[in-house]
Coordinates of C-alpha atoms in Angstrom, one line a residue:
M1 CA -83.9 67.3 28.0
I2 CA -84.9 66.9 24.3
P3 CA -88.7 66.7 23.9
L4 CA -90.4 64.0 21.9
D5 CA -94.1 64.3 21.1
I6 CA -95.7 61.2 19.7
D7 CA -99.4 60.9 19.0
G8 CA -100.4 62.9 22.1
H9 CA -97.8 61.4 24.3
R10 CA -94.9 63.5 25.6
F11 CA -91.5 62.1 26.3
G12 CA -88.0 63.5 26.8
I13 CA -84.6 62.2 25.9
D14 CA -81.9 62.9 28.4
R15 CA -78.4 61.8 29.4
A16 CA -78.9 59.2 32.2
V17 CA -77.8 60.2 35.7
E18 CA -76.6 57.9 38.4
A19 CA -80.1 58.1 40.1
D20 CA -81.6 56.5 37.0
V21 CA -79.5 53.3 37.3
P22 CA -82.2 51.3 39.2
A23 CA -84.8 52.2 36.6
L24 CA -82.5 51.4 33.8
V25 CA -81.6 48.0 35.3
A26 CA -85.3 47.3 35.7
L27 CA -85.8 47.9 32.0
L28 CA -82.9 45.6 31.2
A29 CA -84.4 42.9 33.4
D30 CA -88.0 43.3 32.1
D31 CA -87.2 41.2 29.1
L32 CA -87.3 37.5 28.2
L33 CA -83.5 37.3 27.9
G34 CA -82.6 40.0 30.4
A35 CA -84.7 38.3 33.2
G36 CA -82.1 35.5 33.2
R37 CA -78.9 37.5 33.0
E38 CA -79.5 40.7 35.0
S39 CA -79.0 41.0 38.8
L40 CA -80.6 42.7 41.8
D41 CA -77.1 43.8 43.0
L42 CA -76.8 47.3 41.8
A43 CA -73.1 47.7 42.6
P44 CA -71.7 46.4 39.2
Y45 CA -74.3 48.6 37.3
L46 CA -73.2 51.7 39.3
A47 CA -69.6 51.0 38.6
A48 CA -70.4 50.5 34.9
F49 CA -72.5 53.7 34.8
R50 CA -69.6 55.7 36.2
E51 CA -67.2 54.4 33.6
I52 CA -69.7 55.0 30.8
D53 CA -70.4 58.5 32.1
R54 CA -66.7 59.5 32.1
D55 CA -66.2 58.4 28.5
P56 CA -66.9 61.3 26.0
N57 CA -67.6 58.7 23.2
Q58 CA -70.5 57.2 25.3
L59 CA -74.0 58.4 25.8
L60 CA -76.3 56.4 28.0
V61 CA -79.8 57.7 27.3
A62 CA -82.8 57.8 29.7
V63 CA -86.2 58.3 28.0
R64 CA -88.7 59.9 30.4
D65 CA -92.4 60.1 30.2
A66 CA -94.4 63.3 31.0
D67 CA -94.1 62.5 34.7
G68 CA -90.3 62.1 34.6
A69 CA -90.3 58.3 35.0
V70 CA -87.7 56.4 33.0
V71 CA -89.5 54.4 30.3
G72 CA -86.7 53.7 27.9
T73 CA -83.0 53.5 27.4
L74 CA -80.2 52.9 24.9
Q75 CA -76.5 53.3 24.9
L76 CA -74.8 55.1 22.0
T77 CA -71.1 54.7 21.4
L78 CA -69.1 56.7 18.9
I79 CA -66.3 54.6 17.4
P80 CA -63.6 56.2 15.4
G81 CA -61.9 53.9 13.0
L82 CA -59.5 53.6 10.0
A83 CA -61.7 51.4 7.9
R84 CA -64.1 52.9 5.3
Q85 CA -61.8 55.9 4.8
G86 CA -61.6 56.7 8.5
A87 CA -65.3 56.4 9.1
K88 CA -66.8 57.0 12.6
R89 CA -69.5 54.5 13.6
L90 CA -72.4 54.7 15.9
Q91 CA -72.8 51.5 17.9
V92 CA -76.3 51.2 19.4
E93 CA -76.7 48.8 22.4
A94 CA -79.1 47.9 25.2
V95 CA -82.2 49.3 23.6
R96 CA -85.2 48.8 25.9
L97 CA -88.6 50.4 26.1
A98 CA -91.2 49.9 28.9
S99 CA -93.9 47.6 27.6
S100 CA -96.5 50.4 28.3
T101 CA -94.8 52.5 25.6
R102 CA -94.4 49.9 22.8
G103 CA -96.4 50.3 19.6
I104 CA -96.9 54.1 19.7
G105 CA -93.8 55.0 17.7
L106 CA -91.5 55.8 20.5
G107 CA -88.8 53.4 19.3
T108 CA -88.9 54.8 15.8
A109 CA -88.7 58.4 17.1
L110 CA -85.8 57.4 19.5
F111 CA -83.8 55.9 16.6
A112 CA -84.4 58.9 14.4
W113 CA -83.0 61.1 17.2
A114 CA -80.0 58.7 17.6
H115 CA -79.3 58.9 13.9
R116 CA -79.3 62.7 14.0
Y117 CA -77.0 62.6 17.1
A118 CA -74.6 60.3 15.2
R119 CA -74.5 62.6 12.1
E120 CA -74.0 65.7 14.3
H121 CA -71.0 63.9 15.8
G122 CA -69.5 62.9 12.5
A123 CA -70.7 59.3 12.2
T124 CA -71.3 57.9 8.8
L125 CA -72.5 54.4 9.7
A126 CA -74.9 53.1 12.5
Q127 CA -74.6 49.5 13.6
L128 CA -76.1 47.4 16.3
T129 CA -76.2 43.8 17.6
T130 CA -79.2 41.9 18.6
D131 CA -79.7 38.4 19.9
K132 CA -80.8 35.9 17.3
A133 CA -83.9 35.1 19.5
R134 CA -85.3 38.6 19.2
S135 CA -87.3 38.2 16.0
E136 CA -89.6 41.1 16.8
A137 CA -86.6 43.4 17.3
H138 CA -85.2 42.2 14.0
R139 CA -88.4 43.2 12.2
F140 CA -88.3 46.6 13.9
Y141 CA -84.6 47.2 13.0
E142 CA -85.2 46.1 9.4
A143 CA -88.2 48.5 9.1
L144 CA -85.8 51.3 10.2
G145 CA -83.5 50.4 7.3
Y146 CA -80.9 48.2 9.1
R147 CA -79.7 45.1 7.3
A148 CA -78.3 41.9 8.7
S149 CA -75.2 42.3 6.5
H150 CA -72.6 40.6 8.9
E151 CA -72.3 37.6 11.2
G152 CA -71.4 38.5 14.7
Y153 CA -69.4 36.4 17.1
K154 CA -68.9 36.6 20.9
L155 CA -66.5 35.0 23.3
R156 CA -67.0 34.9 27.0
L157 CA -63.9 36.1 28.8

């Protein structure tokens, strides 16, 4: 576990384990948008976790408080590519922090750690997607230096 000390609060960053899945799903659902799209059925989440955990280009993160409770998560994907002179990208997805931890700098510290992780693994660009309705998240990402430089499109399959 990688320790994070933020203004008198102690957290740890760790690779999520299967036992963390219920807490991770609860974080995903404890959200205005997530409340309408997440499920109480853990079976699809457990199957997804196992697939993510087997893939060496994936890192599903569990952020733990001093008592070991999961209070945050994000998924990091390293994407090798030909574009930009063969640049490797870091894709950041499913960022969630427990409401009790917001506003103390945990998100900023978590992203700083994710950016170091990316550089250590050869990535030269970090990217993420965020729902257009998440204006607070947009402000947060912009404060970190992210720019809304592209339009994203999705197609339900």
